[in-house]
PDB file of C-alpha atoms in Angstrom:
ATOM      1  CA  MET A 168     -59.827-119.610 123.419  1.00 90.00           C
ATOM      2  CA  PHE A 169     -60.068-118.759 119.716  1.00 91.00           C
ATOM      3  CA  LYS A 170     -63.867-118.648 119.735  1.00 94.00           C
ATOM      4  CA  GLU A 171     -63.932-116.543 122.893  1.00 93.00           C
ATOM      5  CA  CYS A 172     -61.483-113.999 121.450  1.00 94.00           C
ATOM      6  CA  PHE A 173     -63.360-113.964 118.154  1.00 93.00           C
ATOM      7  CA  LYS A 174     -66.618-113.144 119.948  1.00 94.00           C
ATOM      8  CA  PHE A 175     -64.925-110.420 122.004  1.00 92.00           C
ATOM      9  CA  TYR A 176     -63.436-108.577 119.016  1.00 92.00           C
ATOM     10  CA  LYS A 177     -66.589-108.994 116.973  1.00 92.00           C
ATOM     11  CA  GLN A 178     -68.467-106.888 119.532  1.00 90.00           C
ATOM     12  CA  ILE A 179     -66.010-104.019 119.981  1.00 88.00           C
ATOM     13  CA  ASN A 180     -66.817-100.607 118.528  1.00 80.00           C
ATOM     14  CA  SER A 181     -63.467 -98.877 118.956  1.00 76.00           C
ATOM     15  CA  LEU A 182     -59.779 -99.719 119.092  1.00 77.00           C
ATOM     16  CA  GLU A 183     -58.968 -97.024 121.626  1.00 73.00           C
ATOM     17  CA  GLN A 184     -58.811 -99.355 124.639  1.00 63.00           C
ATOM     18  CA  GLN A 185     -57.673-102.510 122.847  1.00 70.00           C
ATOM     19  CA  LEU A 186     -54.054-102.473 123.980  1.00 70.00           C
ATOM     20  CA  ASP A 187     -53.581-106.152 123.141  1.00 85.00           C
ATOM     21  CA  VAL A 188     -54.071-105.591 119.408  1.00 89.00           C
ATOM     22  CA  ILE A 189     -50.697-105.664 117.643  1.00 90.00           C
ATOM     23  CA  ASP A 190     -50.358-102.433 115.670  1.00 89.00           C
ATOM     24  CA  PHE A 191     -47.320-102.268 113.414  1.00 88.00           C
ATOM     25  CA  ALA A 192     -47.821 -98.539 112.849  1.00 82.00           C
ATOM     26  CA  ASN A 193     -46.756 -97.879 116.439  1.00 76.00           C
ATOM     27  CA  GLU A 194     -43.339 -98.347 117.978  1.00 64.00           C
ATOM     28  CA  VAL A 195     -41.939-101.805 117.365  1.00 69.00           C
ATOM     29  CA  ASN A 196     -42.378-104.178 120.297  1.00 68.00           C
ATOM     30  CA  THR A 197     -39.237-106.299 120.163  1.00 68.00           C
ATOM     31  CA  LYS A 198     -40.898-109.014 122.264  1.00 75.00           C
ATOM     32  CA  ILE A 199     -43.531-109.555 119.586  1.00 82.00           C
ATOM     33  CA  MET A 200     -41.961-108.442 116.320  1.00 85.00           C
ATOM     34  CA  LYS A 201     -38.513-108.554 114.780  1.00 89.00           C
ATOM     35  CA  PRO A 202     -37.519-106.465 111.717  1.00 86.00           C
ATOM     36  CA  LYS A 203     -36.868-108.694 108.730  1.00 89.00           C
ATOM     37  CA  LYS A 204     -34.325-107.942 106.022  1.00 84.00           C
ATOM     38  CA  LEU A 205     -35.269-108.185 102.375  1.00 85.00           C
ATOM     39  CA  THR A 206     -33.000-109.272  99.571  1.00 76.00           C
ATOM     40  CA  SER A 207     -32.127-106.688  96.921  1.00 66.00           C
ATOM     41  CA  GLU A 208     -30.205-109.064  94.657  1.00 67.00           C
ATOM     42  CA  PHE A 209     -33.245-109.929  92.572  1.00 60.00           C
ATOM     43  CA  PHE A 210     -33.675-106.275  91.636  1.00 59.00           C
ATOM     44  CA  ASN A 211     -30.017-105.424  91.302  1.00 56.00           C
ATOM     45  CA  ASN A 212     -30.500-103.199  88.255  1.00 54.00           C
ATOM     46  CA  ASP A 213     -34.224-103.337  87.656  1.00 74.00           C
ATOM     47  CA  LYS A 214     -36.387-101.415  90.117  1.00 83.00           C
ATOM     48  CA  GLU A 215     -38.848-100.875  87.275  1.00 87.00           C
ATOM     49  CA  ILE A 216     -40.272-104.296  88.138  1.00 89.00           C
ATOM     50  CA  LEU A 217     -41.399-102.943  91.495  1.00 92.00           C
ATOM     51  CA  ASP A 218     -42.767 -99.766  89.920  1.00 92.00           C
ATOM     52  CA  ASP A 219     -44.767-101.761  87.394  1.00 94.00           C
ATOM     53  CA  LEU A 220     -46.341-103.803  90.194  1.00 96.00           C
ATOM     54  CA  GLY A 221     -47.314-100.721  92.188  1.00 96.00           C
ATOM     55  CA  LEU A 222     -44.717-101.441  94.870  1.00 96.00           C
ATOM     56  CA  LYS A 223     -42.307 -98.982  96.479  1.00 94.00           C
ATOM     57  CA  SER A 224     -39.116 -99.247  94.434  1.00 90.00           C
ATOM     58  CA  ASP A 225     -36.792 -98.330  97.309  1.00 89.00           C
ATOM     59  CA  LEU A 226     -36.643-101.367  99.594  1.00 89.00           C
ATOM     60  CA  SER A 227     -35.476 -99.165 102.456  1.00 87.00           C
ATOM     61  CA  ASP A 228     -39.057 -97.825 102.505  1.00 90.00           C
ATOM     62  CA  TRP A 229     -40.423-101.310 103.222  1.00 93.00           C
ATOM     63  CA  ASN A 230     -41.127-102.265 106.827  1.00 93.00           C
ATOM     64  CA  CYS A 231     -41.162-106.018 107.224  1.00 94.00           C
ATOM     65  CA  TYR A 232     -41.347-108.077 110.427  1.00 94.00           C
ATOM     66  CA  ASP A 233     -41.307-111.616 111.724  1.00 92.00           C
ATOM     67  CA  VAL A 234     -44.125-112.049 114.258  1.00 91.00           C
ATOM     68  CA  LEU A 235     -42.289-113.848 117.055  1.00 89.00           C
ATOM     69  CA  ASN A 236     -45.269-115.287 118.923  1.00 87.00           C
ATOM     70  CA  VAL A 237     -46.597-116.861 115.705  1.00 90.00           C
ATOM     71  CA  PRO A 238     -43.595-118.645 114.126  1.00 89.00           C
ATOM     72  CA  GLY A 239     -43.567-118.359 110.349  1.00 92.00           C
ATOM     73  CA  LEU A 240     -45.911-115.363 110.212  1.00 94.00           C
ATOM     74  CA  ILE A 241     -44.497-112.364 108.335  1.00 95.00           C
ATOM     75  CA  PHE A 242     -46.018-108.883 108.268  1.00 96.00           C
ATOM     76  CA  ILE A 243     -45.221-106.223 105.645  1.00 96.00           C
ATOM     77  CA  LYS A 244     -46.517-102.752 106.379  1.00 95.00           C
ATOM     78  CA  ASN A 245     -48.085-101.376 103.187  1.00 95.00           C
ATOM     79  CA  PRO A 246     -45.348-101.787 100.544  1.00 96.00           C
ATOM     80  CA  PHE A 247     -47.605-100.258  97.861  1.00 97.00           C
ATOM     81  CA  THR A 248     -47.454 -96.802  96.349  1.00 95.00           C
ATOM     82  CA  SER A 249     -50.612 -94.702  96.236  1.00 94.00           C
ATOM     83  CA  THR A 250     -50.904 -95.443  92.528  1.00 94.00           C
ATOM     84  CA  GLY A 251     -50.302 -99.126  93.217  1.00 96.00           C
ATOM     85  CA  GLN A 252     -53.135 -99.353  95.732  1.00 96.00           C
ATOM     86  CA  LYS A 253     -55.456 -97.696  93.240  1.00 95.00           C
ATOM     87  CA  TYR A 254     -54.414-100.153  90.512  1.00 96.00           C
ATOM     88  CA  TRP A 255     -54.966-103.292  92.606  1.00 97.00           C
ATOM     89  CA  MET A 256     -58.293-102.096  94.010  1.00 97.00           C
ATOM     90  CA  LYS A 257     -59.595-101.553  90.493  1.00 96.00           C
ATOM     91  CA  ARG A 258     -58.256-104.888  89.299  1.00 97.00           C
ATOM     92  CA  CYS A 259     -60.121-106.655  92.098  1.00 98.00           C
ATOM     93  CA  ILE A 260     -63.335-104.705  91.568  1.00 97.00           C
ATOM     94  CA  VAL A 261     -63.559-104.545  87.775  1.00 96.00           C
ATOM     95  CA  ASP A 262     -61.445-107.353  86.338  1.00 97.00           C
ATOM     96  CA  TYR A 263     -61.212-110.168  88.862  1.00 97.00           C
ATOM     97  CA  THR A 264     -65.023-110.193  89.094  1.00 96.00           C
ATOM     98  CA  ARG A 265     -65.384-110.980  85.380  1.00 95.00           C
ATOM     99  CA  LYS A 266     -65.712-114.389  83.765  1.00 93.00           C
ATOM    100  CA  PRO A 267     -64.137-116.913  83.673  1.00 94.00           C
ATOM    101  CA  ASN A 268     -63.528-116.148  87.357  1.00 95.00           C
ATOM    102  CA  ARG A 269     -66.243-117.488  89.659  1.00 94.00           C
ATOM    103  CA  LEU A 270     -68.347-115.439  92.086  1.00 95.00           C
ATOM    104  CA  ASN A 271     -70.516-116.407  95.037  1.00 93.00           C
ATOM    105  CA  ILE A 272     -73.511-114.837  93.271  1.00 93.00           C
ATOM    106  CA  ASP A 273     -73.225-117.044  90.171  1.00 91.00           C
ATOM    107  CA  ALA A 274     -75.591-119.646  91.610  1.00 86.00           C
ATOM    108  CA  HIS A 275     -78.345-117.042  91.964  1.00 85.00           C
ATOM    109  CA  HIS A 276     -78.218-116.006  88.277  1.00 85.00           C
ATOM    110  CA  ILE A 277     -78.474-112.336  89.219  1.00 85.00           C
ATOM    111  CA  ILE A 278     -76.303-111.197  86.322  1.00 86.00           C
ATOM    112  CA  GLY A 279     -77.313-111.894  82.741  1.00 80.00           C
ATOM    113  CA  ASP A 280     -75.180-113.565  80.084  1.00 81.00           C
ATOM    114  CA  GLY A 281     -72.531-111.231  78.734  1.00 83.00           C
ATOM    115  CA  GLU A 282     -72.830-108.890  81.715  1.00 88.00           C
ATOM    116  CA  ASP A 283     -70.405-108.390  84.588  1.00 92.00           C
ATOM    117  CA  TRP A 284     -70.976-107.537  88.241  1.00 95.00           C
ATOM    118  CA  TRP A 285     -69.384-104.073  88.381  1.00 95.00           C
ATOM    119  CA  THR A 286     -71.030-102.735  85.221  1.00 92.00           C
ATOM    120  CA  THR A 287     -74.411-104.092  86.277  1.00 92.00           C
ATOM    121  CA  THR A 288     -73.999-102.662  89.775  1.00 92.00           C
ATOM    122  CA  ASN A 289     -73.512 -99.146  88.403  1.00 90.00           C
ATOM    123  CA  LYS A 290     -76.225 -99.089  85.745  1.00 85.00           C
ATOM    124  CA  LEU A 291     -78.534 -97.138  88.048  1.00 74.00           C
ATOM    125  CA  ALA A 292     -77.792 -93.497  88.854  1.00 63.00           C
ATOM    126  CA  ASN A 293     -77.081 -94.207  92.524  1.00 68.00           C
ATOM    127  CA  GLY A 294     -75.845 -97.750  92.009  1.00 72.00           C
ATOM    128  CA  ASN A 295     -77.463-101.051  92.874  1.00 84.00           C
ATOM    129  CA  VAL A 296     -76.607-101.322  96.571  1.00 86.00           C
ATOM    130  CA  LYS A 297     -78.202-104.752  96.973  1.00 89.00           C
ATOM    131  CA  LEU A 298     -76.184-106.220  94.112  1.00 91.00           C
ATOM    132  CA  ARG A 299     -73.044-104.413  95.298  1.00 91.00           C
ATOM    133  CA  ASP A 300     -73.291-105.844  98.790  1.00 90.00           C
ATOM    134  CA  SER A 301     -74.199-109.358  97.648  1.00 93.00           C
ATOM    135  CA  LEU A 302     -70.718-110.014  96.287  1.00 94.00           C
ATOM    136  CA  ARG A 303     -68.580-111.854  98.847  1.00 95.00           C
ATOM    137  CA  TRP A 304     -65.840-113.549  96.870  1.00 95.00           C
ATOM    138  CA  ALA A 305     -64.282-114.267  93.490  1.00 96.00           C
ATOM    139  CA  THR A 306     -61.981-117.223  92.795  1.00 95.00           C
ATOM    140  CA  LEU A 307     -59.047-117.148  90.372  1.00 96.00           C
ATOM    141  CA  GLY A 308     -56.946-119.903  88.805  1.00 95.00           C
ATOM    142  CA  TYR A 309     -57.917-123.127  90.560  1.00 91.00           C
ATOM    143  CA  HIS A 310     -61.462-122.411  91.735  1.00 92.00           C
ATOM    144  CA  HIS A 311     -61.827-123.324  95.375  1.00 81.00           C
ATOM    145  CA  ASN A 312     -64.749-125.679  95.998  1.00 81.00           C
ATOM    146  CA  TRP A 313     -66.345-124.454  99.224  1.00 78.00           C
ATOM    147  CA  ASP A 314     -68.245-127.724  99.732  1.00 80.00           C
ATOM    148  CA  THR A 315     -65.632-130.404  99.043  1.00 80.00           C
ATOM    149  CA  LYS A 316     -62.538-128.236  99.783  1.00 77.00           C
ATOM    150  CA  VAL A 317     -60.848-130.067  96.888  1.00 81.00           C
ATOM    151  CA  TYR A 318     -59.102-128.494  93.895  1.00 83.00           C
ATOM    152  CA  SER A 319     -59.875-129.979  90.490  1.00 84.00           C
ATOM    153  CA  GLU A 320     -58.241-129.723  87.074  1.00 87.00           C
ATOM    154  CA  THR A 321     -61.755-129.388  85.629  1.00 86.00           C
ATOM    155  CA  ALA A 322     -62.422-126.266  87.695  1.00 89.00           C
ATOM    156  CA  LYS A 323     -59.544-124.081  86.650  1.00 93.00           C
ATOM    157  CA  SER A 324     -58.973-120.921  84.612  1.00 94.00           C
ATOM    158  CA  GLU A 325     -55.910-118.855  83.769  1.00 95.00           C
ATOM    159  CA  PHE A 326     -54.390-117.142  86.790  1.00 96.00           C
ATOM    160  CA  PRO A 327     -53.958-113.350  86.317  1.00 97.00           C
ATOM    161  CA  ILE A 328     -50.401-112.707  85.157  1.00 97.00           C
ATOM    162  CA  ASP A 329     -50.014-109.440  87.098  1.00 97.00           C
ATOM    163  CA  LEU A 330     -51.083-111.038  90.376  1.00 98.00           C
ATOM    164  CA  PHE A 331     -48.796-113.982  89.612  1.00 96.00           C
ATOM    165  CA  LYS A 332     -45.855-111.577  89.223  1.00 96.00           C
ATOM    166  CA  LEU A 333     -46.785-109.581  92.336  1.00 97.00           C
ATOM    167  CA  SER A 334     -46.971-112.701  94.495  1.00 96.00           C
ATOM    168  CA  LYS A 335     -43.761-114.179  93.151  1.00 94.00           C
ATOM    169  CA  THR A 336     -41.908-110.876  93.589  1.00 93.00           C
ATOM    170  CA  ILE A 337     -42.917-110.470  97.250  1.00 94.00           C
ATOM    171  CA  ILE A 338     -42.029-114.089  98.057  1.00 93.00           C
ATOM    172  CA  ASN A 339     -38.652-113.694  96.319  1.00 91.00           C
ATOM    173  CA  LEU A 340     -37.889-110.545  98.289  1.00 92.00           C
ATOM    174  CA  LEU A 341     -38.566-112.460 101.511  1.00 92.00           C
ATOM    175  CA  GLN A 342     -35.855-114.962 100.489  1.00 89.00           C
ATOM    176  CA  PHE A 343     -37.934-118.121 100.639  1.00 88.00           C
ATOM    177  CA  PRO A 344     -35.718-121.028  99.530  1.00 77.00           C
ATOM    178  CA  ASP A 345     -38.201-122.663  97.165  1.00 82.00           C
ATOM    179  CA  GLU A 346     -39.747-121.245  94.020  1.00 86.00           C
ATOM    180  CA  PHE A 347     -43.301-119.983  94.528  1.00 90.00           C
ATOM    181  CA  MET A 348     -45.972-120.471  91.855  1.00 91.00           C
ATOM    182  CA  ALA A 349     -49.280-118.659  92.351  1.00 94.00           C
ATOM    183  CA  GLU A 350     -51.982-121.065  91.187  1.00 92.00           C
ATOM    184  CA  ALA A 351     -55.135-120.224  93.140  1.00 94.00           C
ATOM    185  CA  GLY A 352     -56.540-117.026  94.538  1.00 96.00           C
ATOM    186  CA  ILE A 353     -59.598-115.884  96.444  1.00 95.00           C
ATOM    187  CA  VAL A 354     -60.601-112.227  96.456  1.00 97.00           C
ATOM    188  CA  ASN A 355     -62.808-111.596  99.485  1.00 97.00           C
ATOM    189  CA  PHE A 356     -65.090-108.558  99.673  1.00 97.00           C
ATOM    190  CA  TYR A 357     -65.882-107.592 103.265  1.00 96.00           C
ATOM    191  CA  HIS A 358     -68.496-105.087 104.390  1.00 92.00           C
ATOM    192  CA  PRO A 359     -68.644-103.479 107.854  1.00 90.00           C
ATOM    193  CA  SER A 360     -70.750-106.325 109.254  1.00 89.00           C
ATOM    194  CA  SER A 361     -68.706-109.078 107.598  1.00 92.00           C
ATOM    195  CA  THR A 362     -66.638-111.637 109.490  1.00 92.00           C
ATOM    196  CA  LEU A 363     -64.527-114.662 108.563  1.00 91.00           C
ATOM    197  CA  SER A 364     -64.804-117.493 111.069  1.00 91.00           C
ATOM    198  CA  GLY A 365     -61.759-119.300 112.401  1.00 86.00           C
ATOM    199  CA  HIS A 366     -60.422-121.885 109.959  1.00 87.00           C
ATOM    200  CA  THR A 367     -57.263-123.417 108.514  1.00 86.00           C
ATOM    201  CA  ASP A 368     -56.223-123.516 104.844  1.00 79.00           C
ATOM    202  CA  HIS A 369     -55.315-127.139 104.248  1.00 76.00           C
ATOM    203  CA  SER A 370     -56.779-127.967 100.808  1.00 76.00           C
ATOM    204  CA  GLU A 371     -53.561-127.363  98.879  1.00 75.00           C
ATOM    205  CA  TYR A 372     -51.385-130.348  97.964  1.00 72.00           C
ATOM    206  CA  ASN A 373     -48.265-128.383  98.862  1.00 75.00           C
ATOM    207  CA  LEU A 374     -48.676-127.185 102.433  1.00 76.00           C
ATOM    208  CA  SER A 375     -45.051-126.124 102.754  1.00 81.00           C
ATOM    209  CA  ALA A 376     -45.489-123.276 100.284  1.00 86.00           C
ATOM    210  CA  PRO A 377     -46.371-119.899 101.879  1.00 92.00           C
ATOM    211  CA  LEU A 378     -49.802-118.303 101.694  1.00 93.00           C
ATOM    212  CA  LEU A 379     -49.891-114.628 100.726  1.00 96.00           C
ATOM    213  CA  SER A 380     -52.651-112.277 101.980  1.00 97.00           C
ATOM    214  CA  ILE A 381     -53.059-108.627 100.896  1.00 98.00           C
ATOM    215  CA  SER A 382     -55.593-106.133 102.284  1.00 97.00           C
ATOM    216  CA  PHE A 383     -57.068-102.986 100.744  1.00 96.00           C
ATOM    217  CA  GLY A 384     -59.710-100.529 101.952  1.00 95.00           C
ATOM    218  CA  LEU A 385     -61.225-100.657 105.428  1.00 94.00           C
ATOM    219  CA  SER A 386     -59.029-101.783 108.318  1.00 93.00           C
ATOM    220  CA  ALA A 387     -59.734-105.053 110.108  1.00 94.00           C
ATOM    221  CA  ILE A 388     -58.702-107.132 113.087  1.00 95.00           C
ATOM    222  CA  PHE A 389     -57.022-110.382 112.081  1.00 95.00           C
ATOM    223  CA  LEU A 390     -56.818-113.245 114.580  1.00 95.00           C
ATOM    224  CA  ILE A 391     -54.278-116.034 114.291  1.00 93.00           C
ATOM    225  CA  GLY A 392     -53.786-118.766 116.869  1.00 91.00           C
ATOM    226  CA  GLY A 393     -52.268-122.241 116.793  1.00 88.00           C
ATOM    227  CA  ARG A 394     -53.085-125.700 115.445  1.00 91.00           C
ATOM    228  CA  SER A 395     -55.948-126.018 117.944  1.00 91.00           C
ATOM    229  CA  LEU A 396     -58.948-123.800 118.677  1.00 92.00           C
ATOM    230  CA  ASP A 397     -57.890-124.102 122.333  1.00 93.00           C
ATOM    231  CA  ASP A 398     -54.797-121.966 121.625  1.00 91.00           C
ATOM    232  CA  LYS A 399     -55.149-118.272 122.420  1.00 92.00           C
ATOM    233  CA  PRO A 400     -54.835-116.196 119.219  1.00 93.00           C
ATOM    234  CA  SER A 401     -52.940-112.986 118.583  1.00 92.00           C
ATOM    235  CA  ALA A 402     -54.884-109.997 117.289  1.00 93.00           C
ATOM    236  CA  ILE A 403     -53.274-107.908 114.521  1.00 93.00           C
ATOM    237  CA  LEU A 404     -54.575-104.672 113.031  1.00 93.00           C
ATOM    238  CA  LEU A 405     -54.514-104.742 109.225  1.00 95.00           C
ATOM    239  CA  ARG A 406     -54.719-101.521 107.238  1.00 94.00           C
ATOM    240  CA  SER A 407     -55.016-100.833 103.533  1.00 95.00           C
ATOM    241  CA  GLY A 408     -51.994-102.168 101.663  1.00 96.00           C
ATOM    242  CA  ASP A 409     -50.723-104.407 104.479  1.00 97.00           C
ATOM    243  CA  VAL A 410     -49.437-107.848 103.553  1.00 97.00           C
ATOM    244  CA  ILE A 411     -49.306-111.022 105.644  1.00 97.00           C
ATOM    245  CA  VAL A 412     -47.412-114.153 104.656  1.00 96.00           C
ATOM    246  CA  MET A 413     -48.236-117.398 106.465  1.00 91.00           C
ATOM    247  CA  SER A 414     -45.406-119.910 106.278  1.00 89.00           C
ATOM    248  CA  LYS A 415     -43.850-122.754 108.265  1.00 87.00           C
ATOM    249  CA  GLU A 416     -45.758-123.362 111.527  1.00 86.00           C
ATOM    250  CA  SER A 417     -48.255-120.561 110.900  1.00 86.00           C
ATOM    251  CA  ARG A 418     -49.339-122.041 107.569  1.00 84.00           C
ATOM    252  CA  LEU A 419     -51.808-124.404 109.263  1.00 87.00           C
ATOM    253  CA  CYS A 420     -52.818-122.226 112.194  1.00 89.00           C
ATOM    254  CA  TYR A 421     -56.409-121.224 112.863  1.00 90.00           C
ATOM    255  CA  HIS A 422     -57.107-117.687 111.713  1.00 90.00           C
ATOM    256  CA  GLY A 423     -60.067-115.417 110.987  1.00 94.00           C
ATOM    257  CA  VAL A 424     -61.419-111.878 110.819  1.00 95.00           C
ATOM    258  CA  PRO A 425     -63.878-110.966 113.592  1.00 95.00           C
ATOM    259  CA  LYS A 426     -64.111-107.241 112.894  1.00 94.00           C
ATOM    260  CA  VAL A 427     -64.051-104.813 109.977  1.00 94.00           C
ATOM    261  CA  LEU A 428     -63.682-101.239 111.180  1.00 91.00           C
ATOM    262  CA  LEU A 429     -65.751 -98.312 109.955  1.00 83.00           C
ATOM    263  CA  PRO A 430     -63.809 -95.060 109.394  1.00 74.00           C
ATOM    264  CA  LYS A 431     -65.384 -93.361 112.440  1.00 62.00           C
ATOM    265  CA  ASN A 432     -64.049 -96.195 114.631  1.00 52.00           C
ATOM    266  CA  ASP A 433     -60.614 -96.259 113.037  1.00 55.00           C
ATOM    267  CA  GLN A 434     -58.467 -93.162 113.395  1.00 49.00           C
ATOM    268  CA  HIS A 435     -56.004 -94.657 110.913  1.00 50.00           C
ATOM    269  CA  PHE A 436     -58.541 -95.090 108.109  1.00 51.00           C
ATOM    270  CA  ASN A 437     -56.746 -94.390 104.850  1.00 56.00           C
ATOM    271  CA  TYR A 438     -58.655 -95.502 101.767  1.00 53.00           C
ATOM    272  CA  ASN A 439     -57.101 -94.185  98.576  1.00 53.00           C
ATOM    273  CA  ASN A 440     -58.194 -90.577  98.169  1.00 57.00           C
ATOM    274  CA  GLU A 441     -57.148 -90.617  94.516  1.00 69.00           C
ATOM    275  CA  LEU A 442     -59.963 -93.010  93.650  1.00 84.00           C
ATOM    276  CA  GLU A 443     -62.809 -91.518  91.680  1.00 84.00           C
ATOM    277  CA  ASP A 444     -66.459 -92.401  92.128  1.00 85.00           C
ATOM    278  CA  PRO A 445     -67.971 -94.978  92.047  1.00 88.00           C
ATOM    279  CA  PHE A 446     -64.763 -96.726  93.237  1.00 93.00           C
ATOM    280  CA  LYS A 447     -64.283 -94.302  96.101  1.00 91.00           C
ATOM    281  CA  SER A 448     -67.836 -94.812  97.367  1.00 89.00           C
ATOM    282  CA  PHE A 449     -67.391 -98.581  97.176  1.00 92.00           C
ATOM    283  CA  MET A 450     -64.081 -98.624  99.051  1.00 93.00           C
ATOM    284  CA  GLN A 451     -65.457 -96.411 101.828  1.00 91.00           C
ATOM    285  CA  VAL A 452     -67.641 -99.356 102.888  1.00 92.00           C
ATOM    286  CA  THR A 453     -65.472-102.270 101.755  1.00 95.00           C
ATOM    287  CA  ARG A 454     -62.397-104.240 102.709  1.00 96.00           C
ATOM    288  CA  ILE A 455     -60.805-106.286  99.940  1.00 97.00           C
ATOM    289  CA  ASN A 456     -58.545-109.194 100.769  1.00 97.00           C
ATOM    290  CA  ILE A 457     -56.565-111.061  98.119  1.00 98.00           C
ATOM    291  CA  ASN A 458     -55.138-114.364  99.244  1.00 95.00           C
ATOM    292  CA  VAL A 459     -52.887-116.334  96.942  1.00 96.00           C
ATOM    293  CA  ARG A 460     -51.610-119.859  97.327  1.00 92.00           C
ATOM    294  CA  GLN A 461     -49.635-122.514  95.492  1.00 90.00           C
ATOM    295  CA  VAL A 462     -51.711-125.660  95.021  1.00 88.00           C
ATOM    296  CA  ASN A 463     -49.331-128.253  93.634  1.00 86.00           C
ATOM    297  CA  ASN A 464     -45.834-129.482  94.302  1.00 83.00           C
ATOM    298  CA  ILE A 465     -43.540-128.023  91.680  1.00 75.00           C
ATOM    299  CA  VAL A 466     -41.422-130.635  89.935  1.00 61.00           C
TER     300      VAL A 466
END
């Protein structure tokens, strides 16, 4: 069922007739989603923490839901301010693509010593489109080994402190009982033709800790099913700024991204208009996804 649904959504060109796609921007369907309360105790007298992270400082402006047909899946509708979205996009594009973080293009030795991807991409007047589009991912903290799927202490760099704080803050607001420590991150760069096949995230030693996923830029359809590829998945529309947290049963469910939507096929397209070129041009054809996970059991 998962593969069939994946193939179906991969081929669609418009969302207009896709009534089975869960869209949290529309009226809440109480059979599928349940509003979730956030704790305000952590920020009793310090909303500056939220401001500094680019998050809306008034928690009443946050729209958070439990997805009832996928137990443990939590959806937060864009909790970022306009300035916050701009900040995190730039961090992903400019800073998280620098050494010592690892990129998929490292093996091809496209970028010279002492250079970085974003600077090299924009050396030419109109940009290096081939180099721009060749970037697929950057790994942070524990560097995910795509071949062995094993984390190693010898393949590890310092995790970005701002992303650490952002992740911990969101998890705290959701009132998870255990402390969350962001130790590994993957920043995925999707283009309009990009997909992410169905898979589970099971490499971490602590599989009870939640997995945090944040989207920026182009909208996309996210599929999440069950523990088997035979289970029919739910399709969720993700827009810029939306956050998904996979916990409990959903933590080991098959999930993937069959479709990234171009602006002309997405009436809700809302990339950050405050971005200046070349960032604006890049985000008009890009979806960025940051996923953060805890690797180890915390003693």
